[in-house]
CSV table of C-alpha atoms in Angstrom, one decimal:
chain,number,residue,atom,x,y,z
A,175,UNK,CA,0.0,0.0,0.0
A,176,UNK,CA,1.5,3.3,-1.1
A,177,UNK,CA,-1.4,5.7,-1.7
A,178,UNK,CA,-3.1,7.6,1.1
A,179,UNK,CA,-5.9,5.5,2.5
A,180,UNK,CA,-9.5,6.5,3.1
A,181,UNK,CA,-9.8,4.4,6.2
A,182,UNK,CA,-11.9,6.7,8.3
A,183,UNK,CA,-14.7,7.1,5.8
A,184,UNK,CA,-14.7,3.4,5.1
A,185,UNK,CA,-14.7,2.5,8.8
A,186,UNK,CA,-17.7,4.8,9.5
A,187,UNK,CA,-19.5,3.3,6.5
A,188,UNK,CA,-19.2,-0.2,8.1
A,189,UNK,CA,-16.1,-1.6,6.4
A,190,UNK,CA,-14.6,-2.3,9.9
A,191,UNK,CA,-12.9,-5.7,9.3
A,192,UNK,CA,-11.1,-4.7,6.1
A,193,UNK,CA,-9.9,-1.4,7.5
A,194,UNK,CA,-8.4,-3.1,10.6
A,195,UNK,CA,-6.9,-5.8,8.4
A,196,UNK,CA,-5.1,-3.2,6.2
A,197,UNK,CA,-3.8,-1.2,9.2
A,198,UNK,CA,-2.6,-4.4,10.9
A,199,UNK,CA,-0.8,-5.5,7.7
A,200,UNK,CA,1.3,-2.3,7.7
A,201,UNK,CA,2.7,-3.1,11.2
A,202,UNK,CA,4.9,-0.2,12.3
A,203,UNK,CA,4.7,1.5,8.9
A,204,UNK,CA,1.2,2.7,9.9
A,205,UNK,CA,3.0,5.6,11.6
A,206,UNK,CA,4.4,6.9,8.3
A,207,UNK,CA,3.0,10.3,7.3
A,208,UNK,CA,0.9,8.8,4.6
A,209,UNK,CA,-1.0,6.6,7.1
A,210,UNK,CA,-0.7,8.0,10.6
A,211,UNK,CA,-3.5,10.6,10.7
A,212,UNK,CA,-6.1,8.2,9.2
A,213,UNK,CA,-5.0,5.3,11.5
A,214,UNK,CA,-5.3,7.4,14.6
A,215,UNK,CA,-8.7,8.8,13.5
A,216,UNK,CA,-10.0,5.2,13.2
A,217,UNK,CA,-8.5,4.3,16.6
A,218,UNK,CA,-10.2,7.3,18.2
A,219,UNK,CA,-13.5,6.4,16.6
A,220,UNK,CA,-13.1,2.8,17.8
A,221,UNK,CA,-12.6,4.2,21.3
A,222,UNK,CA,-15.7,6.4,21.1
A,223,UNK,CA,-17.8,3.4,20.1
A,224,UNK,CA,-16.3,1.3,22.8
A,225,UNK,CA,-17.1,3.9,25.4
A,226,UNK,CA,-20.7,4.1,24.2
A,227,UNK,CA,-21.0,0.3,24.4
A,228,UNK,CA,-19.6,0.4,28.0
A,229,UNK,CA,-21.9,3.1,29.1
A,230,UNK,CA,-24.9,1.3,27.5
A,231,UNK,CA,-23.9,-2.0,29.2
A,232,UNK,CA,-23.5,-0.4,32.6
A,233,UNK,CA,-26.9,1.4,32.3
A,234,UNK,CA,-28.6,-1.8,31.3
A,235,UNK,CA,-27.0,-3.9,34.0
A,236,UNK,CA,-28.1,-1.3,36.6
A,237,UNK,CA,-31.7,-1.5,35.3
A,238,UNK,CA,-31.5,-5.3,35.8
A,239,UNK,CA,-30.3,-4.8,39.4
A,240,UNK,CA,-26.8,-6.1,38.7
A,241,UNK,CA,-24.4,-5.7,41.7
A,242,UNK,CA,-21.0,-4.4,40.6
A,243,UNK,CA,-18.4,-5.5,43.1
A,244,UNK,CA,-14.7,-6.3,43.6
A,245,UNK,CA,-13.4,-9.9,43.1
A,246,UNK,CA,-13.0,-10.3,46.9
A,247,UNK,CA,-14.6,-12.5,49.6
A,248,UNK,CA,-16.8,-9.5,50.7
A,249,UNK,CA,-17.9,-8.6,47.2
A,250,UNK,CA,-17.1,-5.0,48.0
A,251,UNK,CA,-19.3,-2.7,46.0
A,252,UNK,CA,-17.5,-0.7,43.3
A,253,UNK,CA,-18.1,1.7,40.4
A,254,UNK,CA,-17.9,-0.2,37.1
A,255,UNK,CA,-16.8,2.6,34.9
A,256,UNK,CA,-14.7,5.8,35.2
A,257,UNK,CA,-14.1,8.0,32.1
A,258,UNK,CA,-10.8,9.8,31.6
A,259,UNK,CA,-10.0,12.8,33.7
A,260,UNK,CA,-7.9,15.9,33.1
A,261,UNK,CA,-4.8,13.9,33.9
A,262,UNK,CA,-5.3,11.5,30.9
A,263,UNK,CA,-2.8,13.2,28.6
A,264,UNK,CA,-0.2,13.3,31.5
A,265,UNK,CA,-0.7,9.6,32.2
A,266,UNK,CA,-0.3,8.8,28.6
A,267,UNK,CA,2.9,10.8,28.3
A,268,UNK,CA,4.2,9.1,31.5
A,269,UNK,CA,3.6,5.6,30.0
A,270,UNK,CA,5.1,6.6,26.6
A,271,UNK,CA,8.3,7.7,28.3
A,272,UNK,CA,8.8,4.3,29.8
A,273,UNK,CA,7.6,1.9,27.1
A,274,UNK,CA,7.5,3.8,23.8
A,275,UNK,CA,6.0,3.3,21.4
A,276,UNK,CA,2.5,2.5,22.4
A,277,UNK,CA,0.0,1.0,20.0
A,278,UNK,CA,-2.4,3.8,18.7
A,279,UNK,CA,-5.4,2.1,20.2
A,280,UNK,CA,-3.9,2.5,23.7
A,281,UNK,CA,-3.5,6.2,23.2
A,282,UNK,CA,-7.1,6.4,22.1
A,283,UNK,CA,-8.3,4.2,25.0
A,284,UNK,CA,-6.5,6.2,27.7
A,285,UNK,CA,-7.7,9.6,26.3
A,286,UNK,CA,-11.3,8.6,25.4
A,287,UNK,CA,-12.5,5.6,27.3
A,288,UNK,CA,-10.9,5.3,30.8
A,289,UNK,CA,-11.3,2.2,32.9
A,290,UNK,CA,-14.1,-0.5,33.0
A,291,UNK,CA,-14.8,-3.2,35.5
A,292,UNK,CA,-18.0,-5.3,34.8
A,293,UNK,CA,-17.3,-7.9,37.5
A,294,UNK,CA,-20.4,-8.5,39.7
A,295,UNK,CA,-23.4,-10.6,40.3
A,296,UNK,CA,-26.7,-10.7,38.3
A,297,UNK,CA,-29.8,-11.5,40.3
A,298,UNK,CA,-31.1,-13.9,37.6
A,299,UNK,CA,-27.6,-15.2,36.9
A,300,UNK,CA,-25.6,-15.9,40.1
A,301,UNK,CA,-22.6,-17.2,38.2
A,302,UNK,CA,-22.1,-14.1,36.1
A,303,UNK,CA,-18.6,-13.4,37.5
A,304,UNK,CA,-17.5,-16.7,36.0
A,305,UNK,CA,-18.3,-15.5,32.5
A,306,UNK,CA,-15.0,-13.5,32.3
A,307,UNK,CA,-16.7,-10.0,32.4
A,308,UNK,CA,-15.0,-7.2,30.7
A,309,UNK,CA,-12.2,-5.5,32.6
A,310,UNK,CA,-9.7,-3.1,31.1
A,311,UNK,CA,-7.8,-0.8,33.4
A,312,UNK,CA,-5.1,1.3,31.7
A,313,UNK,CA,-5.8,4.8,33.0
A,314,UNK,CA,-6.3,4.2,36.8
A,315,UNK,CA,-9.4,6.3,36.8
A,316,UNK,CA,-11.4,3.8,38.9
A,317,UNK,CA,-9.0,4.4,41.8
A,318,UNK,CA,-8.9,8.1,42.4
A,319,UNK,CA,-7.2,7.6,45.8
A,320,UNK,CA,-4.3,5.6,44.4
A,321,UNK,CA,-1.9,5.9,41.5
A,322,UNK,CA,-1.9,3.1,38.9
A,323,UNK,CA,1.5,4.4,37.8
A,324,UNK,CA,3.1,3.0,40.9
A,325,UNK,CA,1.9,-0.5,40.0
A,326,UNK,CA,2.9,-0.1,36.3
A,327,UNK,CA,6.3,1.2,37.4
A,328,UNK,CA,6.9,-1.9,39.5
A,329,UNK,CA,6.0,-4.1,36.6
A,330,UNK,CA,8.1,-2.2,34.1
A,331,UNK,CA,11.1,-2.3,36.5
A,332,UNK,CA,10.8,-6.1,36.9
A,333,UNK,CA,10.7,-6.5,33.1
A,334,UNK,CA,13.7,-4.2,32.6
A,335,UNK,CA,15.7,-6.3,35.1
A,336,UNK,CA,15.0,-9.4,33.0
A,337,UNK,CA,14.1,-8.7,29.4
A,338,UNK,CA,14.0,-12.3,28.1
A,339,UNK,CA,10.4,-11.8,27.0
A,340,UNK,CA,8.4,-8.8,25.7
A,341,UNK,CA,6.8,-6.7,28.4
A,342,UNK,CA,3.2,-7.5,29.2
A,343,UNK,CA,1.4,-4.5,30.7
A,344,UNK,CA,-1.2,-6.0,33.1
A,345,UNK,CA,-4.7,-4.6,32.4
A,346,UNK,CA,-7.1,-7.1,33.9
A,347,UNK,CA,-7.3,-10.2,36.2
A,348,UNK,CA,-7.7,-13.5,34.4
A,349,UNK,CA,-11.1,-15.2,34.1
A,350,UNK,CA,-10.5,-17.1,37.4
A,351,UNK,CA,-9.4,-14.2,39.5
A,352,UNK,CA,-12.4,-12.2,38.3
A,353,UNK,CA,-14.5,-14.9,39.9
A,354,UNK,CA,-12.4,-14.8,43.1
A,355,UNK,CA,-10.8,-18.2,42.3
A,356,UNK,CA,-7.0,-18.8,42.2
A,357,UNK,CA,-5.9,-18.7,38.6
A,358,UNK,CA,-3.0,-17.6,36.4
A,359,UNK,CA,-1.3,-14.3,35.6
A,360,UNK,CA,-3.2,-11.2,34.5
A,361,UNK,CA,-4.4,-10.4,31.0
A,362,UNK,CA,-2.1,-7.9,29.4
A,363,UNK,CA,-1.0,-6.0,26.4
A,364,UNK,CA,2.4,-6.5,24.7
A,365,UNK,CA,4.7,-3.4,24.7
A,366,UNK,CA,6.4,-1.7,23.2
A,367,UNK,CA,4.5,-1.9,19.9
A,368,UNK,CA,4.4,0.6,17.1
A,369,UNK,CA,1.3,-0.8,15.4
A,370,UNK,CA,-2.2,0.6,15.2
A,371,UNK,CA,-3.9,-2.2,17.1
A,372,UNK,CA,-2.5,-3.8,20.2
A,373,UNK,CA,-1.7,-7.4,20.9
A,374,UNK,CA,-3.9,-8.5,23.8
A,375,UNK,CA,-2.9,-11.6,25.7
A,376,UNK,CA,-5.6,-13.5,27.7
A,377,UNK,CA,-6.1,-17.2,27.5
A,378,UNK,CA,-4.8,-16.7,24.0
A,379,UNK,CA,-3.2,-13.8,22.1
A,380,UNK,CA,-5.3,-11.7,19.7
A,381,UNK,CA,-5.6,-8.2,18.5
A,382,UNK,CA,-7.2,-6.0,21.1
A,383,UNK,CA,-10.0,-4.8,18.9
A,384,UNK,CA,-10.9,-8.4,18.0
A,385,UNK,CA,-11.0,-9.2,21.7
A,386,UNK,CA,-13.3,-6.2,22.4
A,387,UNK,CA,-15.6,-7.2,19.5
A,388,UNK,CA,-15.8,-10.7,20.9
A,389,UNK,CA,-16.7,-9.4,24.3
A,390,UNK,CA,-19.3,-6.9,23.1
A,391,UNK,CA,-21.0,-9.6,21.0
A,392,UNK,CA,-21.7,-11.4,24.3
A,393,UNK,CA,-22.8,-8.3,26.2
A,394,UNK,CA,-19.6,-8.0,28.1
A,395,UNK,CA,-19.6,-11.6,29.4
A,396,UNK,CA,-18.0,-13.8,26.7
A,397,UNK,CA,-17.4,-17.1,28.4
A,398,UNK,CA,-20.3,-19.7,28.9
A,399,UNK,CA,-21.0,-20.6,32.5
A,400,UNK,CA,-23.4,-23.5,31.9
A,401,UNK,CA,-26.3,-21.4,33.4
A,402,UNK,CA,-29.3,-21.1,31.0
A,403,UNK,CA,-30.0,-17.6,32.4
A,404,UNK,CA,-26.8,-16.4,30.7
A,405,UNK,CA,-28.3,-16.4,27.3
A,406,UNK,CA,-31.4,-14.4,28.3
A,407,UNK,CA,-29.4,-11.8,30.2
A,408,UNK,CA,-26.7,-11.3,27.5
A,409,UNK,CA,-29.3,-11.2,24.7
A,410,UNK,CA,-30.9,-8.2,26.4
A,411,UNK,CA,-27.5,-6.6,26.9
A,412,UNK,CA,-26.2,-6.9,23.3
A,413,UNK,CA,-29.0,-5.0,21.6
A,414,UNK,CA,-27.7,-2.2,19.3
A,415,UNK,CA,-24.1,-2.3,20.6
A,416,UNK,CA,-21.6,-0.8,18.2
A,417,UNK,CA,-19.3,-3.0,16.1
A,418,UNK,CA,-15.7,-1.8,16.5
């Protein structure tokens, strides 16, 4: 690809899959002047749609008397979503200084979305926390009294001391810890990475946007729990969510 792309107009028109394919195929070249502005515009639009989906899911879950809580024995009540604050750009700059470059989608997520935590219990679906509910915490906005940068700094320092593997920025507990059960390491994003999309590592590795689309197709709860109530609950949640 050498000509300037028209990714944003095509993306808005619904050509999501092909646009992401073309941007991923470019790898780090997506930051070249011919591509960078269009790629970042698509990533920002993706983030706006993801934020809309999250706000819709939180509102619908509240309407269904869902209890948002921490993954602890006391099921401590918590807020499920916190949008970016005025410090978002500063936080992004701090992270870029330590693990540059960041994938374009991470910049968009920190500036536009914030943090989401859908762990909790549904009154008609008691095993909902076992369905791997959506959690993505990059900005630290859900914890105004603490600084997520201290946690990230410790993880980065440990990686710098032993760089045998790429750095995995932890962004969520794994599916077992979300359900307050002993499990494996956290889900994360591989850094540094100069691509448009990020590489998300959960039970398997996949592009971050592909992961988010999978989660939203299931109303924020992508893994089956064996409870018949799951299908009724998630069907009501998925109505009119945006495709990313």
